[in-house]
Amino acid sequence: MAVHRLLIDDFVTIDYGLIAIHSSLEDYRLAYFMNRELSILLEKSNHDIGVTINEGESCFSRFIFENPDDDSMWNLIQNKAKVISMQSNTSTSLFEDTDMSLTTNVFLMPELKKVDYVLKIENIPAHLELDDIVEKLLTIKQVATAYTIDHTKLKSKNNLIF
């Protein structure tokens, strides 16, 4: 009897590019400036990306643009979020029964802790170069820096599946 093997590697193709963006802008303002510079139409997604950690649950904002002309999909994702957890102090001290709020920073991509936003472009068309997009992003005054990310070296690339 013949044995048939399926090579899963043939089906797993990574067809997306990642760009790291350092900016102190709010997410909606960055999306506005990106729409203006890149001639795209990023809009706020109804489905934020949720991550659960020991301290609590956090949501990362997401802006999406689906280009019907070339079937590309653009995702602007917030990389930093804060989780506020309440802890009660029950020890016998001068300030008994006080509630303390602890703020913990949570990262969608923990190995990129200094990155504020990640731009993920799926199904990149042949006429589009990531370096050209980075150059256009750098023309936005409020963007400190932007650069491409090699997704093969990321440990938490599963966080980019949504």
PDB file of N, CA and C in Angstrom, residues 15-72:
ATOM      1  N   ASP A  15       3.150  35.886   3.781  1.00  0.00           N
ATOM      2  CA  ASP A  15       3.069  36.937   2.782  1.00  0.00           C
ATOM      3  C   ASP A  15       2.624  38.235   3.445  1.00  0.00           C
ATOM      4  N   TYR A  16       3.440  38.712   4.361  1.00  0.00           N
ATOM      5  CA  TYR A  16       3.143  39.989   4.991  1.00  0.00           C
ATOM      6  C   TYR A  16       4.444  40.677   5.366  1.00  0.00           C
ATOM      7  N   GLY A  17       4.341  41.981   5.501  1.00  0.00           N
ATOM      8  CA  GLY A  17       5.485  42.780   5.921  1.00  0.00           C
ATOM      9  C   GLY A  17       5.146  43.525   7.194  1.00  0.00           C
ATOM     10  N   LEU A  18       6.166  43.780   7.996  1.00  0.00           N
ATOM     11  CA  LEU A  18       5.976  44.483   9.261  1.00  0.00           C
ATOM     12  C   LEU A  18       6.841  45.728   9.301  1.00  0.00           C
ATOM     13  N   ILE A  19       6.254  46.809   9.782  1.00  0.00           N
ATOM     14  CA  ILE A  19       6.979  48.067   9.953  1.00  0.00           C
ATOM     15  C   ILE A  19       6.758  48.535  11.383  1.00  0.00           C
ATOM     16  N   ALA A  20       7.853  48.825  12.079  1.00  0.00           N
ATOM     17  CA  ALA A  20       7.783  49.359  13.440  1.00  0.00           C
ATOM     18  C   ALA A  20       7.705  50.874  13.363  1.00  0.00           C
ATOM     19  N   ILE A  21       6.843  51.464  14.188  1.00  0.00           N
ATOM     20  CA  ILE A  21       6.659  52.921  14.198  1.00  0.00           C
ATOM     21  C   ILE A  21       6.830  53.423  15.629  1.00  0.00           C
ATOM     22  N   HIS A  22       7.721  54.393  15.796  1.00  0.00           N
ATOM     23  CA  HIS A  22       7.918  55.058  17.084  1.00  0.00           C
ATOM     24  C   HIS A  22       7.281  56.437  16.988  1.00  0.00           C
ATOM     25  N   SER A  23       6.248  56.670  17.783  1.00  0.00           N
ATOM     26  CA  SER A  23       5.549  57.948  17.760  1.00  0.00           C
ATOM     27  C   SER A  23       4.798  58.135  19.068  1.00  0.00           C
ATOM     28  N   SER A  24       4.723  59.383  19.510  1.00  0.00           N
ATOM     29  CA  SER A  24       3.973  59.675  20.730  1.00  0.00           C
ATOM     30  C   SER A  24       2.525  60.069  20.427  1.00  0.00           C
ATOM     31  N   LEU A  25       2.131  59.993  19.169  1.00  0.00           N
ATOM     32  CA  LEU A  25       0.763  60.341  18.776  1.00  0.00           C
ATOM     33  C   LEU A  25      -0.244  59.323  19.298  1.00  0.00           C
ATOM     34  N   GLU A  26      -1.461  59.781  19.495  1.00  0.00           N
ATOM     35  CA  GLU A  26      -2.563  58.864  19.776  1.00  0.00           C
ATOM     36  C   GLU A  26      -2.833  58.055  18.508  1.00  0.00           C
ATOM     37  N   ASP A  27      -3.429  56.888  18.677  1.00  0.00           N
ATOM     38  CA  ASP A  27      -3.622  55.986  17.547  1.00  0.00           C
ATOM     39  C   ASP A  27      -4.475  56.583  16.435  1.00  0.00           C
ATOM     40  N   TYR A  28      -5.533  57.297  16.785  1.00  0.00           N
ATOM     41  CA  TYR A  28      -6.412  57.856  15.757  1.00  0.00           C
ATOM     42  C   TYR A  28      -5.725  58.983  14.980  1.00  0.00           C
ATOM     43  N   ARG A  29      -4.852  59.744  15.650  1.00  0.00           N
ATOM     44  CA  ARG A  29      -4.133  60.818  14.950  1.00  0.00           C
ATOM     45  C   ARG A  29      -3.072  60.241  14.014  1.00  0.00           C
ATOM     46  N   LEU A  30      -2.391  59.191  14.462  1.00  0.00           N
ATOM     47  CA  LEU A  30      -1.409  58.541  13.597  1.00  0.00           C
ATOM     48  C   LEU A  30      -2.100  57.950  12.373  1.00  0.00           C
ATOM     49  N   ALA A  31      -3.256  57.330  12.569  1.00  0.00           N
ATOM     50  CA  ALA A  31      -4.005  56.773  11.437  1.00  0.00           C
ATOM     51  C   ALA A  31      -4.406  57.875  10.461  1.00  0.00           C
ATOM     52  N   TYR A  32      -4.794  59.033  10.983  1.00  0.00           N
ATOM     53  CA  TYR A  32      -5.158  60.167  10.121  1.00  0.00           C
ATOM     54  C   TYR A  32      -3.968  60.603   9.271  1.00  0.00           C
ATOM     55  N   PHE A  33      -2.809  60.794   9.892  1.00  0.00           N
ATOM     56  CA  PHE A  33      -1.627  61.228   9.148  1.00  0.00           C
ATOM     57  C   PHE A  33      -1.161  60.163   8.155  1.00  0.00           C
ATOM     58  N   MET A  34      -1.287  58.896   8.529  1.00  0.00           N
ATOM     59  CA  MET A  34      -0.915  57.823   7.602  1.00  0.00           C
ATOM     60  C   MET A  34      -1.860  57.790   6.409  1.00  0.00           C
ATOM     61  N   ASN A  35      -3.143  57.999   6.646  1.00  0.00           N
ATOM     62  CA  ASN A  35      -4.106  58.056   5.542  1.00  0.00           C
ATOM     63  C   ASN A  35      -3.737  59.166   4.569  1.00  0.00           C
ATOM     64  N   ARG A  36      -3.328  60.304   5.117  1.00  0.00           N
ATOM     65  CA  ARG A  36      -2.991  61.454   4.283  1.00  0.00           C
ATOM     66  C   ARG A  36      -1.705  61.221   3.488  1.00  0.00           C
ATOM     67  N   GLU A  37      -0.685  60.651   4.116  1.00  0.00           N
ATOM     68  CA  GLU A  37       0.610  60.482   3.452  1.00  0.00           C
ATOM     69  C   GLU A  37       0.652  59.277   2.513  1.00  0.00           C
ATOM     70  N   LEU A  38      -0.014  58.195   2.890  1.00  0.00           N
ATOM     71  CA  LEU A  38       0.069  56.955   2.114  1.00  0.00           C
ATOM     72  C   LEU A  38      -1.109  56.753   1.165  1.00  0.00           C
ATOM     73  N   SER A  39      -2.061  57.668   1.175  1.00  0.00           N
ATOM     74  CA  SER A  39      -3.265  57.572   0.333  1.00  0.00           C
ATOM     75  C   SER A  39      -4.008  56.256   0.565  1.00  0.00           C
ATOM     76  N   ILE A  40      -4.220  55.944   1.829  1.00  0.00           N
ATOM     77  CA  ILE A  40      -4.999  54.770   2.208  1.00  0.00           C
ATOM     78  C   ILE A  40      -6.162  55.237   3.083  1.00  0.00           C
ATOM     79  N   LEU A  41      -7.015  54.333   3.485  1.00  0.00           N
ATOM     80  CA  LEU A  41      -8.187  54.684   4.291  1.00  0.00           C
ATOM     81  C   LEU A  41      -8.269  53.792   5.536  1.00  0.00           C
ATOM     82  N   LEU A  42      -7.332  53.963   6.454  1.00  0.00           N
ATOM     83  CA  LEU A  42      -7.379  53.215   7.707  1.00  0.00           C
ATOM     84  C   LEU A  42      -8.590  53.663   8.513  1.00  0.00           C
ATOM     85  N   GLU A  43      -9.321  52.706   9.055  1.00  0.00           N
ATOM     86  CA  GLU A  43     -10.448  53.036   9.918  1.00  0.00           C
ATOM     87  C   GLU A  43     -10.434  52.120  11.136  1.00  0.00           C
ATOM     88  N   LYS A  44     -10.984  52.620  12.226  1.00  0.00           N
ATOM     89  CA  LYS A  44     -10.976  51.900  13.501  1.00  0.00           C
ATOM     90  C   LYS A  44     -11.750  50.600  13.374  1.00  0.00           C
ATOM     91  N   SER A  45     -11.128  49.528  13.822  1.00  0.00           N
ATOM     92  CA  SER A  45     -11.773  48.223  13.792  1.00  0.00           C
ATOM     93  C   SER A  45     -12.681  48.066  15.006  1.00  0.00           C
ATOM     94  N   ASN A  46     -13.770  47.361  14.821  1.00  0.00           N
ATOM     95  CA  ASN A  46     -14.675  47.081  15.936  1.00  0.00           C
ATOM     96  C   ASN A  46     -14.116  46.011  16.861  1.00  0.00           C
ATOM     97  N   HIS A  47     -13.137  45.266  16.377  1.00  0.00           N
ATOM     98  CA  HIS A  47     -12.575  44.159  17.142  1.00  0.00           C
ATOM     99  C   HIS A  47     -11.135  44.479  17.517  1.00  0.00           C
ATOM    100  N   ASP A  48     -10.946  44.928  18.758  1.00  0.00           N
ATOM    101  CA  ASP A  48      -9.592  45.149  19.249  1.00  0.00           C
ATOM    102  C   ASP A  48      -8.949  43.802  19.557  1.00  0.00           C
ATOM    103  N   ILE A  49      -7.633  43.814  19.702  1.00  0.00           N
ATOM    104  CA  ILE A  49      -6.895  42.588  19.969  1.00  0.00           C
ATOM    105  C   ILE A  49      -6.751  42.445  21.484  1.00  0.00           C
ATOM    106  N   GLY A  50      -7.310  41.394  22.042  1.00  0.00           N
ATOM    107  CA  GLY A  50      -7.264  41.177  23.485  1.00  0.00           C
ATOM    108  C   GLY A  50      -6.154  40.223  23.874  1.00  0.00           C
ATOM    109  N   VAL A  51      -5.447  40.561  24.946  1.00  0.00           N
ATOM    110  CA  VAL A  51      -4.378  39.717  25.469  1.00  0.00           C
ATOM    111  C   VAL A  51      -4.592  39.580  26.970  1.00  0.00           C
ATOM    112  N   THR A  52      -4.505  38.348  27.467  1.00  0.00           N
ATOM    113  CA  THR A  52      -4.659  38.097  28.893  1.00  0.00           C
ATOM    114  C   THR A  52      -3.313  37.724  29.490  1.00  0.00           C
ATOM    115  N   ILE A  53      -2.952  38.410  30.571  1.00  0.00           N
ATOM    116  CA  ILE A  53      -1.720  38.105  31.297  1.00  0.00           C
ATOM    117  C   ILE A  53      -2.077  37.870  32.761  1.00  0.00           C
ATOM    118  N   ASN A  54      -1.078  37.597  33.583  1.00  0.00           N
ATOM    119  CA  ASN A  54      -1.329  37.313  34.998  1.00  0.00           C
ATOM    120  C   ASN A  54      -1.980  38.489  35.713  1.00  0.00           C
ATOM    121  N   GLU A  55      -1.596  39.709  35.358  1.00  0.00           N
ATOM    122  CA  GLU A  55      -2.100  40.892  36.050  1.00  0.00           C
ATOM    123  C   GLU A  55      -3.518  41.274  35.631  1.00  0.00           C
ATOM    124  N   GLY A  56      -3.940  40.843  34.471  1.00  0.00           N
ATOM    125  CA  GLY A  56      -5.271  41.205  33.995  1.00  0.00           C
ATOM    126  C   GLY A  56      -5.383  41.055  32.491  1.00  0.00           C
ATOM    127  N   GLU A  57      -6.393  41.693  31.936  1.00  0.00           N
ATOM    128  CA  GLU A  57      -6.637  41.607  30.500  1.00  0.00           C
ATOM    129  C   GLU A  57      -6.453  42.977  29.876  1.00  0.00           C
ATOM    130  N   SER A  58      -5.887  42.990  28.683  1.00  0.00           N
ATOM    131  CA  SER A  58      -5.626  44.253  28.007  1.00  0.00           C
ATOM    132  C   SER A  58      -6.081  44.156  26.561  1.00  0.00           C
ATOM    133  N   CYS A  59      -6.415  45.304  25.980  1.00  0.00           N
ATOM    134  CA  CYS A  59      -6.832  45.374  24.581  1.00  0.00           C
ATOM    135  C   CYS A  59      -5.922  46.333  23.829  1.00  0.00           C
ATOM    136  N   PHE A  60      -5.566  45.945  22.624  1.00  0.00           N
ATOM    137  CA  PHE A  60      -4.744  46.775  21.760  1.00  0.00           C
ATOM    138  C   PHE A  60      -5.614  47.283  20.623  1.00  0.00           C
ATOM    139  N   SER A  61      -5.569  48.587  20.388  1.00  0.00           N
ATOM    140  CA  SER A  61      -6.399  49.160  19.327  1.00  0.00           C
ATOM    141  C   SER A  61      -5.864  48.747  17.962  1.00  0.00           C
ATOM    142  N   ARG A  62      -6.770  48.736  16.991  1.00  0.00           N
ATOM    143  CA  ARG A  62      -6.428  48.259  15.652  1.00  0.00           C
ATOM    144  C   ARG A  62      -7.185  49.086  14.622  1.00  0.00           C
ATOM    145  N   PHE A  63      -6.462  49.531  13.610  1.00  0.00           N
ATOM    146  CA  PHE A  63      -7.049  50.231  12.476  1.00  0.00           C
ATOM    147  C   PHE A  63      -6.776  49.388  11.239  1.00  0.00           C
ATOM    148  N   ILE A  64      -7.794  49.219  10.389  1.00  0.00           N
ATOM    149  CA  ILE A  64      -7.629  48.348   9.226  1.00  0.00           C
ATOM    150  C   ILE A  64      -8.014  49.079   7.943  1.00  0.00           C
ATOM    151  N   PHE A  65      -7.414  48.608   6.853  1.00  0.00           N
ATOM    152  CA  PHE A  65      -7.770  49.073   5.514  1.00  0.00           C
ATOM    153  C   PHE A  65      -7.636  47.890   4.574  1.00  0.00           C
ATOM    154  N   GLU A  66      -8.731  47.524   3.920  1.00  0.00           N
ATOM    155  CA  GLU A  66      -8.717  46.457   2.929  1.00  0.00           C
ATOM    156  C   GLU A  66      -8.781  47.092   1.555  1.00  0.00           C
ATOM    157  N   ASN A  67      -7.723  46.908   0.792  1.00  0.00           N
ATOM    158  CA  ASN A  67      -7.653  47.487  -0.542  1.00  0.00           C
ATOM    159  C   ASN A  67      -8.268  46.505  -1.542  1.00  0.00           C
ATOM    160  N   PRO A  68      -9.424  46.824  -2.117  1.00  0.00           N
ATOM    161  CA  PRO A  68     -10.060  45.892  -3.052  1.00  0.00           C
ATOM    162  C   PRO A  68      -9.332  45.793  -4.392  1.00  0.00           C
ATOM    163  N   ASP A  69      -8.498  46.784  -4.714  1.00  0.00           N
ATOM    164  CA  ASP A  69      -7.802  46.767  -6.001  1.00  0.00           C
ATOM    165  C   ASP A  69      -6.739  45.676  -6.068  1.00  0.00           C
ATOM    166  N   ASP A  70      -5.965  45.507  -4.984  1.00  0.00           N
ATOM    167  CA  ASP A  70      -4.889  44.517  -5.010  1.00  0.00           C
ATOM    168  C   ASP A  70      -5.005  43.479  -3.892  1.00  0.00           C
ATOM    169  N   ASP A  71      -6.134  43.436  -3.209  1.00  0.00           N
ATOM    170  CA  ASP A  71      -6.416  42.478  -2.130  1.00  0.00           C
ATOM    171  C   ASP A  71      -5.425  42.554  -0.977  1.00  0.00           C
ATOM    172  N   SER A  72      -4.784  43.690  -0.806  1.00  0.00           N
ATOM    173  CA  SER A  72      -3.889  43.846   0.341  1.00  0.00           C
ATOM    174  C   SER A  72      -4.699  44.300   1.549  1.00  0.00           C
TER     175      SER A  72
END
